[in-house]
Coordinates of C-alpha atoms in Angstrom, one line a residue:
M1 CA 107.2 58.8 -16.8
K2 CA 105.2 60.2 -13.9
T3 CA 101.8 61.4 -15.1
G4 CA 100.2 64.5 -13.7
K5 CA 97.3 66.5 -15.1
K6 CA 95.0 64.7 -17.6
D7 CA 96.0 67.1 -20.4
V8 CA 97.3 70.6 -21.2
E9 CA 93.7 71.9 -21.1
E10 CA 93.3 70.8 -17.5
L11 CA 96.7 72.3 -16.6
Y12 CA 95.7 75.6 -18.2
L13 CA 92.4 75.8 -16.3
E14 CA 94.3 75.4 -13.1
L15 CA 96.7 78.1 -14.1
E16 CA 93.8 80.5 -14.7
R17 CA 92.2 79.5 -11.4
E18 CA 95.4 80.2 -9.5
R19 CA 95.9 83.5 -11.3
A20 CA 92.4 84.6 -10.1
A21 CA 93.0 83.4 -6.5
R22 CA 96.6 84.6 -5.9
Q23 CA 97.7 87.8 -4.2
D24 CA 101.2 89.2 -4.0
F25 CA 102.4 91.9 -1.5
I26 CA 105.4 93.9 -0.7
A27 CA 105.5 94.3 3.0
D28 CA 107.7 96.0 5.6
T29 CA 108.5 93.1 8.0
R30 CA 107.3 95.4 10.9
S31 CA 103.8 95.1 9.5
L32 CA 103.8 91.3 9.9
T33 CA 102.6 89.4 12.9
F34 CA 103.1 85.6 13.2
S35 CA 101.2 83.4 15.6
T36 CA 101.2 79.6 16.1
K37 CA 98.4 77.5 17.5
A38 CA 98.0 73.7 17.4
G39 CA 101.1 73.4 15.2
V40 CA 99.8 75.8 12.6
T41 CA 101.4 79.2 12.0
S42 CA 99.5 82.1 10.6
V43 CA 100.7 85.6 9.5
E44 CA 98.7 88.8 9.7
V45 CA 99.6 91.4 7.2
A46 CA 98.6 95.0 7.9
I47 CA 97.5 96.6 4.6
K48 CA 96.3 100.2 5.2
D49 CA 93.2 99.9 7.3
D50 CA 92.8 96.1 6.6
I51 CA 94.3 93.0 8.2
M52 CA 94.8 90.0 6.0
Q53 CA 95.6 86.6 7.5
Y54 CA 97.3 83.6 5.8
Q55 CA 98.4 80.2 6.9
V56 CA 102.2 79.7 6.5
S57 CA 103.2 76.9 4.1
D58 CA 106.1 74.5 4.8
L59 CA 108.2 76.2 2.1
A60 CA 107.5 79.7 3.6
H61 CA 108.6 78.3 7.0
R62 CA 111.9 77.2 5.5
Q63 CA 112.4 80.5 3.7
I64 CA 111.7 82.5 6.9
A65 CA 114.1 80.3 8.9
D66 CA 116.7 80.8 6.3
R67 CA 116.3 84.6 6.2
L68 CA 116.5 84.8 10.0
Q69 CA 119.4 82.4 10.1
I70 CA 117.6 80.0 12.4
P71 CA 118.8 76.4 11.9
Y72 CA 115.8 74.6 10.5
K73 CA 115.9 71.6 12.9
Y74 CA 115.7 74.0 15.8
Y75 CA 113.0 76.0 14.0
E76 CA 111.0 72.8 13.6
R77 CA 111.5 71.9 17.3
M78 CA 110.1 75.3 18.4
L79 CA 107.1 74.8 16.0
R80 CA 106.4 71.4 17.6
E81 CA 107.3 72.0 21.3
Y82 CA 107.4 75.7 22.1
P83 CA 105.3 77.7 19.5
K84 CA 105.4 80.9 21.6
L85 CA 109.2 80.9 21.4
L86 CA 109.0 80.4 17.7
D87 CA 106.6 83.4 17.4
D88 CA 108.7 85.5 19.6
N89 CA 111.8 84.7 17.5
I90 CA 110.1 85.4 14.1
N91 CA 108.3 88.6 15.2
G92 CA 111.3 89.9 17.2
W93 CA 113.9 89.5 14.5
L94 CA 111.6 90.8 11.8
Y95 CA 110.9 93.9 13.9
K96 CA 114.5 94.4 15.0
N97 CA 116.0 94.1 11.5
P98 CA 113.2 95.5 9.3
E99 CA 113.3 95.0 5.5
R100 CA 110.8 94.7 2.7
R101 CA 109.9 91.3 1.5
M102 CA 107.7 89.9 -1.2
L103 CA 104.8 87.7 0.1
R104 CA 103.3 85.4 -2.4
T105 CA 99.9 84.0 -1.3
L106 CA 97.4 81.6 -2.8
D107 CA 94.2 80.0 -1.5
G108 CA 94.6 81.5 1.9
R109 CA 98.2 80.4 2.3
L110 CA 101.5 82.2 2.4
R111 CA 103.3 80.1 -0.2
A112 CA 106.6 82.1 -0.4
F113 CA 108.6 84.7 1.6
L114 CA 110.9 86.3 -0.9
S115 CA 113.2 89.2 -1.6
D116 CA 111.6 92.3 -2.9
R117 CA 114.0 92.0 -5.9
Y118 CA 112.4 88.7 -6.9
R119 CA 111.1 88.9 -10.4
R120 CA 107.7 87.3 -10.9
L121 CA 107.8 85.1 -13.9
D122 CA 104.5 83.4 -13.6
N123 CA 103.3 80.0 -14.9
L124 CA 100.4 81.4 -16.9
E125 CA 102.5 83.9 -18.9
L126 CA 105.1 81.2 -19.5
A127 CA 102.4 78.8 -20.8
D128 CA 100.9 81.5 -23.0
H129 CA 104.2 82.1 -24.7
I130 CA 105.4 78.5 -24.9
L131 CA 102.4 76.3 -25.6
P132 CA 101.9 77.9 -29.1
V133 CA 105.6 77.2 -29.9
I134 CA 105.2 73.6 -28.8
K135 CA 102.1 73.2 -30.9
E136 CA 103.9 74.4 -34.0
M137 CA 106.9 72.0 -33.5
K138 CA 106.4 69.1 -35.9
G139 CA 105.9 65.8 -34.1
C140 CA 105.9 67.3 -30.6
E141 CA 103.5 66.3 -27.9
V142 CA 103.0 67.1 -24.2
V143 CA 103.1 63.7 -22.5
S144 CA 103.1 64.8 -18.9
C145 CA 102.3 68.1 -17.2
E146 CA 101.6 69.2 -13.6
I147 CA 101.4 72.2 -11.2
T148 CA 102.7 71.4 -7.7
A149 CA 103.0 73.7 -4.7
T150 CA 106.4 74.7 -5.9
H151 CA 106.7 74.1 -9.7
M152 CA 105.1 73.9 -13.1
Y153 CA 106.3 71.1 -15.4
L154 CA 105.7 70.5 -19.1
K155 CA 107.3 67.3 -20.5
I156 CA 107.4 67.1 -24.2
I157 CA 108.5 64.4 -26.7
N158 CA 109.2 64.6 -30.4
K159 CA 107.8 61.5 -32.0
T160 CA 109.7 62.1 -35.3
M161 CA 113.1 62.0 -33.5
K162 CA 113.8 58.5 -32.4
T163 CA 116.4 55.7 -32.6
E164 CA 117.2 52.3 -31.0
V165 CA 119.7 51.9 -28.2
V166 CA 119.7 48.2 -29.2
P167 CA 117.2 46.5 -31.5
G168 CA 113.8 46.7 -30.0
D169 CA 114.7 49.3 -27.3
I170 CA 113.4 52.5 -28.9
V171 CA 113.9 56.0 -27.4
Q172 CA 112.6 59.4 -28.4
A173 CA 114.0 62.9 -27.9
G174 CA 112.2 65.5 -25.9
F175 CA 112.6 68.2 -23.3
V176 CA 111.2 69.4 -19.9
L177 CA 110.2 73.0 -19.3
S178 CA 109.9 73.9 -15.6
N179 CA 109.3 77.0 -13.6
S180 CA 109.0 78.0 -9.9
E181 CA 106.9 80.9 -8.8
V182 CA 108.1 80.6 -5.2
G183 CA 111.9 81.0 -5.4
L184 CA 113.0 77.4 -6.0
G185 CA 115.0 77.8 -9.2
A186 CA 115.1 79.2 -12.6
V187 CA 113.0 78.7 -15.7
K188 CA 114.7 75.6 -17.1
V189 CA 114.6 73.8 -20.4
E190 CA 116.2 70.3 -20.0
P191 CA 116.7 67.5 -22.6
L192 CA 114.6 64.5 -22.1
I193 CA 114.9 60.9 -23.3
Y194 CA 111.7 58.9 -23.4
R195 CA 112.0 55.1 -23.5
L196 CA 109.0 53.5 -25.2
V197 CA 109.4 50.0 -23.8
C198 CA 108.6 51.1 -20.3
K199 CA 107.5 54.7 -20.8
N200 CA 110.4 56.0 -18.6
G201 CA 111.6 59.6 -18.9
M202 CA 115.3 60.5 -18.2
I203 CA 116.2 64.1 -17.8
C204 CA 119.8 65.0 -18.9
K205 CA 121.7 67.8 -17.1
D206 CA 123.9 68.3 -20.1
Y207 CA 122.8 71.0 -22.6
A208 CA 120.2 72.4 -20.1
H209 CA 119.3 76.1 -20.3
K210 CA 118.3 78.3 -17.4
K211 CA 116.8 81.8 -17.0
Y212 CA 116.8 83.3 -13.5
H213 CA 114.2 85.3 -11.6
T214 CA 116.1 88.5 -10.8
G215 CA 114.6 91.9 -11.2
R216 CA 114.7 95.5 -10.1
Q217 CA 114.0 96.5 -6.6
V218 CA 110.5 97.9 -6.2
E219 CA 110.0 101.4 -4.8
D220 CA 110.4 102.0 -1.0
T221 CA 107.4 102.1 1.3
D222 CA 106.7 101.7 5.0
N223 CA 103.5 99.8 4.6
A224 CA 102.4 96.6 3.0
Y225 CA 100.7 96.9 -0.4
E226 CA 99.3 94.6 -3.0
L227 CA 101.6 94.1 -5.9
Y228 CA 100.0 94.1 -9.4
S229 CA 101.6 93.6 -12.7
D230 CA 104.2 96.4 -13.2
A231 CA 103.6 98.0 -16.6
T232 CA 107.2 99.2 -16.6
L233 CA 108.4 95.6 -16.8
A234 CA 106.3 94.7 -19.7
A235 CA 109.0 95.2 -22.3
D236 CA 111.5 93.3 -20.2
D237 CA 109.1 90.5 -19.8
K238 CA 108.4 90.3 -23.5
A239 CA 112.1 90.1 -24.3
Y240 CA 112.6 87.5 -21.6
F241 CA 109.9 85.2 -22.8
L242 CA 111.0 85.6 -26.4
K243 CA 114.4 84.3 -25.3
V244 CA 112.7 81.3 -23.6
R245 CA 110.7 80.7 -26.8
D246 CA 113.9 80.6 -28.8
I247 CA 115.4 78.1 -26.5
V248 CA 112.3 75.9 -26.6
S249 CA 112.1 76.0 -30.4
V250 CA 115.6 74.4 -30.7
A251 CA 115.3 72.3 -27.5
V252 CA 115.1 69.0 -29.4
D253 CA 118.5 68.8 -31.0
E254 CA 119.2 65.7 -33.0
S255 CA 123.0 65.8 -32.6
K256 CA 122.8 66.1 -28.8
F257 CA 120.1 63.4 -28.7
L258 CA 122.3 61.0 -30.6
L259 CA 125.3 61.8 -28.4
T260 CA 123.2 60.9 -25.3
V261 CA 122.0 57.7 -27.0
D262 CA 125.7 56.8 -27.6
K263 CA 126.3 57.2 -23.8
M264 CA 123.3 54.9 -23.2
R265 CA 124.9 52.2 -25.4
L266 CA 128.2 52.6 -23.5
A267 CA 126.4 52.3 -20.2
R268 CA 125.2 48.9 -21.2
E269 CA 128.8 47.7 -21.1
D270 CA 129.5 49.2 -17.7
A271 CA 128.8 46.7 -14.9
T272 CA 127.7 47.9 -11.5
G273 CA 129.1 45.0 -9.6
E274 CA 128.0 41.6 -8.4
N275 CA 125.8 42.8 -5.6
P276 CA 122.7 44.8 -6.8
I277 CA 121.5 45.3 -3.2
Q278 CA 124.8 46.9 -2.2
T279 CA 124.8 49.0 -5.5
V280 CA 121.3 50.4 -4.6
E281 CA 122.3 51.1 -1.0
L282 CA 125.4 53.0 -2.1
L283 CA 123.3 54.9 -4.6
G284 CA 120.7 55.7 -1.9
D285 CA 123.4 56.9 0.5
K286 CA 125.0 59.2 -2.0
Y287 CA 121.7 60.7 -3.2
L288 CA 119.7 60.6 0.1
L289 CA 117.0 58.3 -1.2
T290 CA 114.3 57.1 1.1
K291 CA 113.7 53.5 2.0
N292 CA 110.7 53.3 -0.3
E293 CA 112.7 54.8 -3.1
R294 CA 115.5 52.3 -2.6
A295 CA 113.1 49.4 -2.5
S296 CA 111.4 50.6 -5.7
I297 CA 114.7 51.0 -7.5
L298 CA 116.0 47.6 -6.3
R299 CA 112.7 45.9 -7.4
H300 CA 112.9 47.2 -10.9
F301 CA 116.7 46.6 -11.1
A302 CA 116.2 43.0 -10.2
L303 CA 113.1 42.4 -12.3
N304 CA 114.9 43.7 -15.5
H305 CA 117.9 41.3 -14.9
D306 CA 120.2 44.0 -16.3
F307 CA 122.8 44.9 -13.7
S308 CA 124.7 47.3 -16.0
R309 CA 124.8 51.0 -15.4
Y310 CA 122.1 51.3 -18.1
G311 CA 120.0 48.9 -16.2
L312 CA 120.4 51.0 -13.0
V313 CA 119.5 54.1 -14.9
N314 CA 116.3 52.5 -16.2
A315 CA 115.5 51.2 -12.7
V316 CA 115.8 54.7 -11.2
T317 CA 113.7 56.3 -13.9
R318 CA 111.1 53.5 -13.7
S319 CA 110.9 54.1 -9.9
A320 CA 109.8 57.7 -10.6
Q321 CA 106.5 56.3 -11.8
D322 CA 106.0 54.7 -8.3
N323 CA 106.6 57.9 -6.4
P324 CA 103.4 59.8 -5.3
D325 CA 105.1 63.2 -5.4
Y326 CA 105.6 64.8 -8.8
N327 CA 108.5 67.0 -7.8
R328 CA 110.3 64.0 -6.3
A329 CA 109.5 61.8 -9.3
T330 CA 111.1 64.5 -11.5
D331 CA 114.2 64.5 -9.2
L332 CA 114.5 60.7 -9.9
E333 CA 114.2 61.3 -13.6
R334 CA 117.0 63.8 -13.3
L335 CA 119.0 61.3 -11.2
G336 CA 118.8 58.8 -14.1
G337 CA 120.4 61.4 -16.3
I338 CA 123.1 62.1 -13.7
L339 CA 124.0 58.4 -13.5
L340 CA 124.2 58.2 -17.3
I341 CA 126.4 61.3 -17.8
D342 CA 128.6 61.1 -14.7
G343 CA 129.0 57.3 -14.6
L344 CA 128.6 54.9 -11.8
V345 CA 131.5 52.9 -10.5
S346 CA 131.5 51.7 -6.9
N347 CA 134.7 53.6 -6.0
K348 CA 133.1 56.8 -7.2
L349 CA 130.1 56.5 -4.9
S350 CA 130.5 58.6 -1.8
R351 CA 128.2 60.5 0.6
S352 CA 129.6 63.9 -0.6
A353 CA 127.0 64.5 -3.3
D354 CA 123.4 65.4 -3.0
L355 CA 120.7 64.9 -5.6
H356 CA 119.0 68.2 -4.6
K357 CA 122.2 70.2 -5.0
V358 CA 122.6 68.9 -8.5
A359 CA 118.9 69.6 -9.1
E360 CA 119.1 73.1 -7.7
K361 CA 117.3 72.1 -4.5
T362 CA 114.1 71.3 -6.2
L363 CA 112.9 69.7 -3.0
P364 CA 114.2 69.4 0.6
A365 CA 115.6 66.0 1.3
A366 CA 112.8 63.5 1.4
A367 CA 111.7 62.2 4.8

């Protein structure tokens, strides 16, 4: 499994730092001015008598392009080759079709450009509600945790709930809790299988729970203003997090764990074909894997000398450890679960599916 922060304490310190550094605004789009120089776009936000400036993140660029219905390839071309045209497009359309947007900023960067109905369910509050529950769960341990630019992850195993796929191949039950503060998906609790022999983590799409970020529209205003915690939402937030706590407290379900292990045993009998190179290429085409990802999967697939579907699942989840990006590594751990649950027969492979659609667009397709 991909490792992230050293421990939960380090994660929590970063959550507290981000809480102190972040600023959120509700802004009329006519109060925003975008300008691009040397390939870097900044936005000025007029707040009463003050002007705040933030560098636009890659994600915010994508969200702006999507909101203005500008194809992203063309948006990128303007950014590279004709920045004035990009600025004219953004500023012109935001002024012509004014609306209120939520701007989420951190460390001098505009990290998200969201609807004013977006409900802020922040990582620190989630951790405050969930970590005590995990601590009380017998045998549970956080084995990996991280905060990326787009997500927070907590990956937990239960050391008391384990079995063998075959003699000597021990797996443990667990779950993954993830949240995005920037509009890239719901709070999710997903089952996790942890394989001790290689420390791989496989995330199963079956039995996952999701809670979405949708709230009431904030009050109307013509100006940008800083958004603080809304006391009127406190009761709703408390009820919401109590529901998440309930889901987490029963996330490690023995019957569902054993059903998943049964599927792992069946996958050992499902051959992927006589050509592992072709199998990995078909897999890469279907799920838009990069050359490096394909090479890593093929290397582990060949080294293990197990060309069953179970062997391919393990090669995919093992390759997650090689990936430098924690978000992408988690996608690969989810892909292992997809291959286990949905099956993998050559005639089922096609270019019609996309890993990121299945994973709720956790990341744009890797370059």
